[in-house]
mmCIF file of C-alpha atoms and ligand atoms in Angstrom:
data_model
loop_
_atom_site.group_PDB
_atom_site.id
_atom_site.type_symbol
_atom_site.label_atom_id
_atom_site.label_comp_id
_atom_site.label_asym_id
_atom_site.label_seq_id
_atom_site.Cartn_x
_atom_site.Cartn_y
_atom_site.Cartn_z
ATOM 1 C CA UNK D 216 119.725 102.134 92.961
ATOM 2 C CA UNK D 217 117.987 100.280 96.264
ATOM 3 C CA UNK D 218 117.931 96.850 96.610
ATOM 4 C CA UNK D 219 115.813 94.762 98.553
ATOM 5 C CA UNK D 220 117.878 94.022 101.072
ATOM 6 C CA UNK D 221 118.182 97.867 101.628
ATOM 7 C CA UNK D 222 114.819 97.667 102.154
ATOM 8 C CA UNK D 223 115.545 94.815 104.556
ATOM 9 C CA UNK D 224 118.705 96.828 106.027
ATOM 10 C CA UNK D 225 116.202 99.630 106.780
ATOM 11 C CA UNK D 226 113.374 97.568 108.653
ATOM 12 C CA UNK D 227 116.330 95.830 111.472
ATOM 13 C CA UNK D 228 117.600 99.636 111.673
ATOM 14 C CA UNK D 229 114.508 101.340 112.321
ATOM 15 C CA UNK D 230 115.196 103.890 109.554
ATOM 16 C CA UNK D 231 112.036 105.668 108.396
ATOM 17 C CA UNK D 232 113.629 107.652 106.082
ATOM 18 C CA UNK D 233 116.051 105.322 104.291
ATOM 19 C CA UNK D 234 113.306 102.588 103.735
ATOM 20 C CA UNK D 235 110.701 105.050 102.588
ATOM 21 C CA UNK D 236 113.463 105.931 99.778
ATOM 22 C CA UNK D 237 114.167 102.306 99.041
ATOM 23 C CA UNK D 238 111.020 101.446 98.943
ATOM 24 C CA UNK D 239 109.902 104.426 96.584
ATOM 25 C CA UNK D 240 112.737 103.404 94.483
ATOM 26 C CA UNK D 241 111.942 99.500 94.027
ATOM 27 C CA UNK D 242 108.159 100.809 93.073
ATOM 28 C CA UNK D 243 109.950 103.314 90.647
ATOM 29 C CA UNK D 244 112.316 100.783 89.110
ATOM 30 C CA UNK D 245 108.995 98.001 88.451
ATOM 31 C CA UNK D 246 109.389 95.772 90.970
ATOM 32 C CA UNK D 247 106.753 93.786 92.100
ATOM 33 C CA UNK D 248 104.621 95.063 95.120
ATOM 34 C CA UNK D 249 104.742 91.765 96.689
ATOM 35 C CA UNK D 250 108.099 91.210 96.241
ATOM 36 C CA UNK D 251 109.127 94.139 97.604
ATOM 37 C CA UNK D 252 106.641 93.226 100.754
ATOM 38 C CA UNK D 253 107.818 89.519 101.504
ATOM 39 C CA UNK D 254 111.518 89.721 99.892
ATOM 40 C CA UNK D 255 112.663 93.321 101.410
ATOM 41 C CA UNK D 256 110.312 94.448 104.775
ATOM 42 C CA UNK D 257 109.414 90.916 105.810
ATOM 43 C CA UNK D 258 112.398 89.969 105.278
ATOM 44 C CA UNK D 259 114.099 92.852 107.653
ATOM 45 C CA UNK D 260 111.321 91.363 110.363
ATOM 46 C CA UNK D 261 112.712 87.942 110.290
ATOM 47 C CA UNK D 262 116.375 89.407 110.979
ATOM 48 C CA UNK D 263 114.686 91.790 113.997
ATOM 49 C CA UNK D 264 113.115 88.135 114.857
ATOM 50 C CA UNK D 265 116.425 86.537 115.075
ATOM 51 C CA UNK D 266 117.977 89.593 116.883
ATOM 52 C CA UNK D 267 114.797 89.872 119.094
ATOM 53 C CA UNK D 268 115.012 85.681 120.259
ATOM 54 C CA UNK D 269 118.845 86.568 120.738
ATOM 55 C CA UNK D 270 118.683 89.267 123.362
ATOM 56 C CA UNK D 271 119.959 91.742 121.153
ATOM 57 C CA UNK D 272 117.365 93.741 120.365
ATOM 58 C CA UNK D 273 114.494 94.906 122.956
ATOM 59 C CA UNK D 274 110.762 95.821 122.596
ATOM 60 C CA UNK D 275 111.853 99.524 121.594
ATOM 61 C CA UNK D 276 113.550 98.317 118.904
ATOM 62 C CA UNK D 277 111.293 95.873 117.635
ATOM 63 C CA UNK D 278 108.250 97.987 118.052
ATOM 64 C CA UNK D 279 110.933 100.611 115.853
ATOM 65 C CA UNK D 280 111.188 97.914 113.010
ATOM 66 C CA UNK D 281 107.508 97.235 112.996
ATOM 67 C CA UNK D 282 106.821 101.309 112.540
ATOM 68 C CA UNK D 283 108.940 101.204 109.722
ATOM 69 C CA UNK D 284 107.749 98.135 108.205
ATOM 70 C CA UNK D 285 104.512 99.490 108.402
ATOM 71 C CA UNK D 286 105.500 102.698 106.697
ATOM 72 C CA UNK D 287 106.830 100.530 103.608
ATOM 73 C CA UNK D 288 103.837 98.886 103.297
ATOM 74 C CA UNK D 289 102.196 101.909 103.432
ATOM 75 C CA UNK D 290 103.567 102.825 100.455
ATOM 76 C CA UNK D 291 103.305 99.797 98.281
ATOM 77 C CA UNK D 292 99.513 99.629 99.141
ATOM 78 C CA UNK D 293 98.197 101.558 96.454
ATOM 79 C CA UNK D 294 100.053 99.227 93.682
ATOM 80 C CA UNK D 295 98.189 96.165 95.273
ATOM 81 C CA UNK D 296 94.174 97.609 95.531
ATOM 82 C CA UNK D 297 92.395 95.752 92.778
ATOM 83 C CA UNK D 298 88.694 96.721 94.862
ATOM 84 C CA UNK D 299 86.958 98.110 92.016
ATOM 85 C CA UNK D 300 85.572 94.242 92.154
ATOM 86 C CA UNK D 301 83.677 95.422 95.691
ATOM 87 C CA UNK D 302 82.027 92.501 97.889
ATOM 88 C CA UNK D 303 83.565 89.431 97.402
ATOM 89 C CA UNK D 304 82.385 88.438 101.150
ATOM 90 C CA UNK D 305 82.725 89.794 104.708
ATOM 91 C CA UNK D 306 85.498 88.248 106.558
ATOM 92 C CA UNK D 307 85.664 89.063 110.182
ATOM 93 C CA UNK D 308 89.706 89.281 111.317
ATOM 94 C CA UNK D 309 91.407 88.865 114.894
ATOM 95 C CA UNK D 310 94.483 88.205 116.843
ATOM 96 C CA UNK D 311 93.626 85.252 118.788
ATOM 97 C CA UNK D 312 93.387 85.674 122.998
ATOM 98 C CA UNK D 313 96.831 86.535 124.822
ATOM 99 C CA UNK D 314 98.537 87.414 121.406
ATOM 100 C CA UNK D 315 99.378 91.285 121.139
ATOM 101 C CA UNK D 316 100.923 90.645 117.164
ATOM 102 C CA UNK D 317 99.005 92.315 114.771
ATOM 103 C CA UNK D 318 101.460 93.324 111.693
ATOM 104 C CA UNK D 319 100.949 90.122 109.992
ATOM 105 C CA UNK D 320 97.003 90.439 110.801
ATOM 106 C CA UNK D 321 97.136 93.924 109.580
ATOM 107 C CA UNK D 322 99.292 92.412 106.359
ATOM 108 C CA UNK D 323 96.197 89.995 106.053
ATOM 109 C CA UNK D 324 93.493 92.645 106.132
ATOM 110 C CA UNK D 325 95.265 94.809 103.600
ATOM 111 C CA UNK D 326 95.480 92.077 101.036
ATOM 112 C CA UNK D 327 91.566 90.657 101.738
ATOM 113 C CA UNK D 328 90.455 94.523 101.565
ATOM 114 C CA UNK D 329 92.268 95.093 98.532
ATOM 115 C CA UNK D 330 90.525 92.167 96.760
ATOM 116 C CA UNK D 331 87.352 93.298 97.324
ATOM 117 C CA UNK D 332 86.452 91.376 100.837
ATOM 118 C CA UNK D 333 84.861 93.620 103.293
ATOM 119 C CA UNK D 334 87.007 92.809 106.502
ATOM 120 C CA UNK D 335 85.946 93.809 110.232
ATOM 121 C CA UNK D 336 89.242 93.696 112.012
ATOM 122 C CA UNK D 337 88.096 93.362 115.729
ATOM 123 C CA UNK D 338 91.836 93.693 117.205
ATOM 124 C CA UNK D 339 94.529 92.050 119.008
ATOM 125 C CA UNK D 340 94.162 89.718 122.328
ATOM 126 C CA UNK D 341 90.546 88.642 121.393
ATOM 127 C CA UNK D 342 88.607 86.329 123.171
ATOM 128 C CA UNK D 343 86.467 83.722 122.076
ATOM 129 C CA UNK D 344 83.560 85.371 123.125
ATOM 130 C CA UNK D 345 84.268 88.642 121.014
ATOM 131 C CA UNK D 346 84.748 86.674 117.949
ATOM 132 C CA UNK D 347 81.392 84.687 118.406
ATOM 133 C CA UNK D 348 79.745 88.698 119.312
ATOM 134 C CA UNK D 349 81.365 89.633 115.826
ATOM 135 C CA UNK D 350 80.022 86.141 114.005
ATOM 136 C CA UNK D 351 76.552 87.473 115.563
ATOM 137 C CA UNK D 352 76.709 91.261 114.515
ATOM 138 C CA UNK D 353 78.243 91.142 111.717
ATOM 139 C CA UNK D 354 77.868 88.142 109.857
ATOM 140 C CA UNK D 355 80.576 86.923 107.764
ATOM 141 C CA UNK D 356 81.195 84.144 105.549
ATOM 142 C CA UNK D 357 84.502 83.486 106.978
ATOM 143 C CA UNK D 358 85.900 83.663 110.361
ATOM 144 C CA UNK D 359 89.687 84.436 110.329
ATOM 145 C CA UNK D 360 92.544 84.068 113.383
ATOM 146 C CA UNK D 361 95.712 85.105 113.558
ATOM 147 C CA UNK D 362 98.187 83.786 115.892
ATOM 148 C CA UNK D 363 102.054 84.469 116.672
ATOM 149 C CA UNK D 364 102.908 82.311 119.408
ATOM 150 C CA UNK D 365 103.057 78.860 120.393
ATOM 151 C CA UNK D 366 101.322 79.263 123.831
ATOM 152 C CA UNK D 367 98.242 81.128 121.982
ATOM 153 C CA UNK D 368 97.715 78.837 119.520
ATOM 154 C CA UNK D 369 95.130 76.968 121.410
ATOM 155 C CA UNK D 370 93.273 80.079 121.969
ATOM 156 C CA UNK D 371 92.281 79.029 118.083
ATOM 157 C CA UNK D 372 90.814 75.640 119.339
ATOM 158 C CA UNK D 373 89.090 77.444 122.503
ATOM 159 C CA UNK D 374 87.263 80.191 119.893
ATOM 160 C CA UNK D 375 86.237 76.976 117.375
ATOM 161 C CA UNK D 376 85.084 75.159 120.494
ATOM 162 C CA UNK D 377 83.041 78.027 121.793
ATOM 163 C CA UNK D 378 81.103 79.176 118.805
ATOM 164 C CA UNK D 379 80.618 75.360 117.954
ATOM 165 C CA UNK D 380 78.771 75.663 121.382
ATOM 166 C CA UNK D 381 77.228 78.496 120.856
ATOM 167 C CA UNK D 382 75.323 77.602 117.330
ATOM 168 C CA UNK D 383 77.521 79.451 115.147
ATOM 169 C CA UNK D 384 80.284 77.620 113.743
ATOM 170 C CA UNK D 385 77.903 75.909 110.615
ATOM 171 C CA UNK D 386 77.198 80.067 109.846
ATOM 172 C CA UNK D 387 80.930 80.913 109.202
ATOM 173 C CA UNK D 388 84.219 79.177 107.843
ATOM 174 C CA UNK D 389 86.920 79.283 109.391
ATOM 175 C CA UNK D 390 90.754 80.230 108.364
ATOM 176 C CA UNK D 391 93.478 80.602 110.681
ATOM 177 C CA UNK D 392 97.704 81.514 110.208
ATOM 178 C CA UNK D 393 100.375 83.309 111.951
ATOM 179 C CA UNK D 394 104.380 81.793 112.050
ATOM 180 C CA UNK D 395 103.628 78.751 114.298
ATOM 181 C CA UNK D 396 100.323 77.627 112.282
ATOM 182 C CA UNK D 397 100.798 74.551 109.964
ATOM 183 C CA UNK D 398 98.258 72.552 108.242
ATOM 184 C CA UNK D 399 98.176 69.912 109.877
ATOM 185 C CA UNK D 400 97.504 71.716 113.352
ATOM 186 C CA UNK D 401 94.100 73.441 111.547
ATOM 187 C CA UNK D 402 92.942 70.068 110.709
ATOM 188 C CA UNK D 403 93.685 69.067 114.086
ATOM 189 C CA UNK D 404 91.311 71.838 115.750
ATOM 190 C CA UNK D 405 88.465 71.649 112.964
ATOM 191 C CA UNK D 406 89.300 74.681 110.939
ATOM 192 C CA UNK D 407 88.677 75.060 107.283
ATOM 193 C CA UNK D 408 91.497 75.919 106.359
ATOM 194 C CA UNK D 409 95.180 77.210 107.002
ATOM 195 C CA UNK D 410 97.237 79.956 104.570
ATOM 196 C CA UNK D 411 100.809 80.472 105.317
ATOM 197 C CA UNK D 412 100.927 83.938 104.138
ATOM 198 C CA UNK D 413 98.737 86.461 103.510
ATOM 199 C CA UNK D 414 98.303 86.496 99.436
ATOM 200 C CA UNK D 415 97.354 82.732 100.004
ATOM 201 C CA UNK D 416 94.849 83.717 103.031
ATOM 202 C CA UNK D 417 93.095 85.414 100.016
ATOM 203 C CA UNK D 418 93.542 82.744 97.889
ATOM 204 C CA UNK D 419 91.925 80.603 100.507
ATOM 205 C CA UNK D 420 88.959 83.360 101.005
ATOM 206 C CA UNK D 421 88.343 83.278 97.632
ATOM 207 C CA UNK D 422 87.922 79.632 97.590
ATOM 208 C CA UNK D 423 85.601 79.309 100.348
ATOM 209 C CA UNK D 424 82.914 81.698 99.510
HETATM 210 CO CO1 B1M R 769 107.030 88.907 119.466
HETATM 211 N N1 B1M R 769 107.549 87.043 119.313
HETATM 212 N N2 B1M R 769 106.756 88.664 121.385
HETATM 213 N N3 B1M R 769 106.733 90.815 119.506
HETATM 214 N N4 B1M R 769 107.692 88.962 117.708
HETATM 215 C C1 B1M R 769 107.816 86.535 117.967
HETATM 216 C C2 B1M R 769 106.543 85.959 117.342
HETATM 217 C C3 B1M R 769 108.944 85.455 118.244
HETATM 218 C C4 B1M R 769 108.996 84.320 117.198
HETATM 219 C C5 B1M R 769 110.301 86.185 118.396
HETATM 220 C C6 B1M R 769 111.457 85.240 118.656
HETATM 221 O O1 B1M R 769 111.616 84.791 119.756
HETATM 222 N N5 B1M R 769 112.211 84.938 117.658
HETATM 223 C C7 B1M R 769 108.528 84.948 119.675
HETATM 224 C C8 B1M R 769 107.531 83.783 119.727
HETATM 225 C C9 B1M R 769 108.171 82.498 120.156
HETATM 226 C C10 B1M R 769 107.167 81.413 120.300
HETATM 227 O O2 B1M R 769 106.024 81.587 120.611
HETATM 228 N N6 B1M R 769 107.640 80.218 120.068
HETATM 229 C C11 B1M R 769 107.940 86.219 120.265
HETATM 230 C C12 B1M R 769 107.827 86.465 121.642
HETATM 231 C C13 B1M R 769 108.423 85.403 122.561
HETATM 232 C C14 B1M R 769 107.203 87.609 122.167
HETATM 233 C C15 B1M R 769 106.980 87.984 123.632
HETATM 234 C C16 B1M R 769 106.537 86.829 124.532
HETATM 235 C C17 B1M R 769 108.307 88.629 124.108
HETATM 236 C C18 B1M R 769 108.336 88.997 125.552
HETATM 237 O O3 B1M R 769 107.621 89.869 125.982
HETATM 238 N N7 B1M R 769 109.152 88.284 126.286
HETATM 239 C C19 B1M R 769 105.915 89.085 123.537
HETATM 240 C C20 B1M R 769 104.500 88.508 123.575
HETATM 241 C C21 B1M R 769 103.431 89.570 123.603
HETATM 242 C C22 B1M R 769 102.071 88.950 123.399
HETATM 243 O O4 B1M R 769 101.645 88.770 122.277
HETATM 244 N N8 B1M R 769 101.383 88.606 124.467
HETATM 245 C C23 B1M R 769 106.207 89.635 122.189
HETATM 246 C C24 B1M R 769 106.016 90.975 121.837
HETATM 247 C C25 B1M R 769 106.316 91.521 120.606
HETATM 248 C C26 B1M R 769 106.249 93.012 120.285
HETATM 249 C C27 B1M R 769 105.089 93.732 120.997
HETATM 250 C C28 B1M R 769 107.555 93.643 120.698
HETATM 251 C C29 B1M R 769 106.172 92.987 118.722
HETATM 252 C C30 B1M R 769 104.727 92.967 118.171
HETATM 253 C C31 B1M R 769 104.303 94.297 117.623
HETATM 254 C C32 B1M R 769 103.014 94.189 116.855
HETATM 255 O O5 B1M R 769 102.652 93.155 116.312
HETATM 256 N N9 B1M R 769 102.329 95.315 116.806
HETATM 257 C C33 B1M R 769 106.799 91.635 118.401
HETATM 258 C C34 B1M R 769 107.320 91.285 117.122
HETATM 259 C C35 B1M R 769 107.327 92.375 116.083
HETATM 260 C C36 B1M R 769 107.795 89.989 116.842
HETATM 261 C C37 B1M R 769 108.559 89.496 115.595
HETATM 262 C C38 B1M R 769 109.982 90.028 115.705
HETATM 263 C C39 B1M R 769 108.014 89.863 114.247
HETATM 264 C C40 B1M R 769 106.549 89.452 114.017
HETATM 265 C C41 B1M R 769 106.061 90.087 112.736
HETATM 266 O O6 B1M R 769 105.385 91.099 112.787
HETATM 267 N N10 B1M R 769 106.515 89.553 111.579
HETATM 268 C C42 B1M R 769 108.466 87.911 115.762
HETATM 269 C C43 B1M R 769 109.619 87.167 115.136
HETATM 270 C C44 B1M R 769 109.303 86.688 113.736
HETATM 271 O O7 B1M R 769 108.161 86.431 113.388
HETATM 272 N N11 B1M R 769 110.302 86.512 112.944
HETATM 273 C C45 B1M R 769 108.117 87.773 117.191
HETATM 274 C C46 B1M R 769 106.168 90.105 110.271
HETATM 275 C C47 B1M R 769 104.756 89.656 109.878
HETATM 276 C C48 B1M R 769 104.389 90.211 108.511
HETATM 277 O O8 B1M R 769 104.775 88.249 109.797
HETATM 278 O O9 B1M R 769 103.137 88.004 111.728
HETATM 279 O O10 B1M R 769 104.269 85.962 110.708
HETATM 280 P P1 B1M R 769 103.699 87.320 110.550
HETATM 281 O O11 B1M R 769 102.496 87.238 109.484
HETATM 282 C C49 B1M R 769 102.644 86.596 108.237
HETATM 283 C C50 B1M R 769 102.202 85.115 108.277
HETATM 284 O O12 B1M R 769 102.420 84.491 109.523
HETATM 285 C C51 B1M R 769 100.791 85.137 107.837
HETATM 286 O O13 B1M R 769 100.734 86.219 106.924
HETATM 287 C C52 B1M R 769 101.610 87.262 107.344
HETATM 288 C C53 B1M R 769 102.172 87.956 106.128
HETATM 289 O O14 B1M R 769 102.647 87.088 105.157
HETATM 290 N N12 B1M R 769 99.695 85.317 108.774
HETATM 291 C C54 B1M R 769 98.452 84.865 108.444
HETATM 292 C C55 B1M R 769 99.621 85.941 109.956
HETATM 293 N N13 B1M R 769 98.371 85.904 110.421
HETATM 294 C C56 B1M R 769 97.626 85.245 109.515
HETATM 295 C C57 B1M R 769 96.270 84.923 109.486
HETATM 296 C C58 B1M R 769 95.790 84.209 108.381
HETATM 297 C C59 B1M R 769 96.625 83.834 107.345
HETATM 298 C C60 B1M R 769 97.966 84.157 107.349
HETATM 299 O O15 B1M R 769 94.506 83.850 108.240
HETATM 300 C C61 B1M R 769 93.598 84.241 109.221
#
């Protein structure tokens, strides 16, 4: 019998194996994909968080945990794909300028892709001229940043601020999230909206188109 917090255990350990067994378990056993996602290997991210801010765990490690996260979600994926209802909207996805986190982004793109969005994920550290290039190439209905630390944050306002200059911000709407987002701060910078997770950033998606 695994547990979610073996799942958890697994992701601050860096154990491939162990949470690939946990997490094939919880599947077995009926529980619920995104339980398993946000209750056992986001969960184990926080702790590597806490461990990380604390000195007591290094990049090695962390980049470790995130491997293994990855590998859970991995496996969960499959339960979550509901894309037989294809084309819901394009969405083009980025980690905002200076920000080198994409697990949550890649979290986000899962869940939009498996509800039918088509989602061009142009990376991590992007600046605000890359996302206006996608807007132009590719054009999507919504515009979606992801941000991880305090400092890049603002890179969200600077990429808002450009394509407003550049004649494209009436083409797209815009979503942002990542830990430090709030509501109030994507009102402050003229986004359309903010989703604190990434079954909500769907939610949200779904909404706008
Ligand atoms: Co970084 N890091 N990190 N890090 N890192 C944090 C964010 C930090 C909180 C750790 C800590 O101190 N406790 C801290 C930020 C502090 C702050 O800004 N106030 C921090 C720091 C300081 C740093 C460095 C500066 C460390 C250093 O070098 N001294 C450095 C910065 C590098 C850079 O970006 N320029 C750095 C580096 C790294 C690694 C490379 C080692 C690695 C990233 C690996 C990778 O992403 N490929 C890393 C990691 C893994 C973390 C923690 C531990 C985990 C982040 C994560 O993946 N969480 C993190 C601590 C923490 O968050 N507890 C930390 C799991 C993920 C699923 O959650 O990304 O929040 P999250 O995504 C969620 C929601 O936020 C939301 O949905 C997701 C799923 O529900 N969401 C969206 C995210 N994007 C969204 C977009 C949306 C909607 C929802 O719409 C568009």
């Amino acid at each position: 019998m695994s547990t979610l917090a073996d799942v958890a255990q697994s992701v601050v350990k860096g154990q491939m194996d162990k949470v690939k067994e946990h997490v094939q378990n919880l599947i077995d056993a009926g529980n619920a994909p995104l339980d398993i996602i946000n209750n056992g290997l986001i969960e184990g991210m926080n702790v590597v968080g806490v461990h990380f801010k604390a000195g007591d765990m290094f990049v090695p490690e962390v980049l470790k945990s995130a491997k293994v996260m990855a590998a859970g979600v991995e496996l969960v994926k499959p339960l979550i794909d509901d894309s037989e209802e294809q084309s819901k909207g394009v969405i083009v996805l980025g980690t905002v300028k200076g920000d080198l986190h994409d697990i949550g982004k890649n979290l986000v793109n899962m869940m939009m892709t498996s509800s039918g969005f088509k989602v061009i994920d142009i990376g991590i550290d992007m600046p605000p001229e890359k996302f206006a290039d996608a807007i132009r190439e590719h054009k999507p209905q919504i515009l979606a940043m992801s941000a991880l630390l305090t400092s890049t944050v603002y890179a969200m306002d600077d990429t808002i601020k450009y394509i407003t200059t550049e004649g494209l911000r009436d083409r797209v709407k815009v979503i942002i999230g990542g830990a430090p987002i709030t509501q109030e701060f994507a009102e402050s910078i003229g986004a359309d909206g903010f989703a604190p997770d990434a079954a909500s950033a769907v939610d949200l998606c779904k909404e706008l188109v």
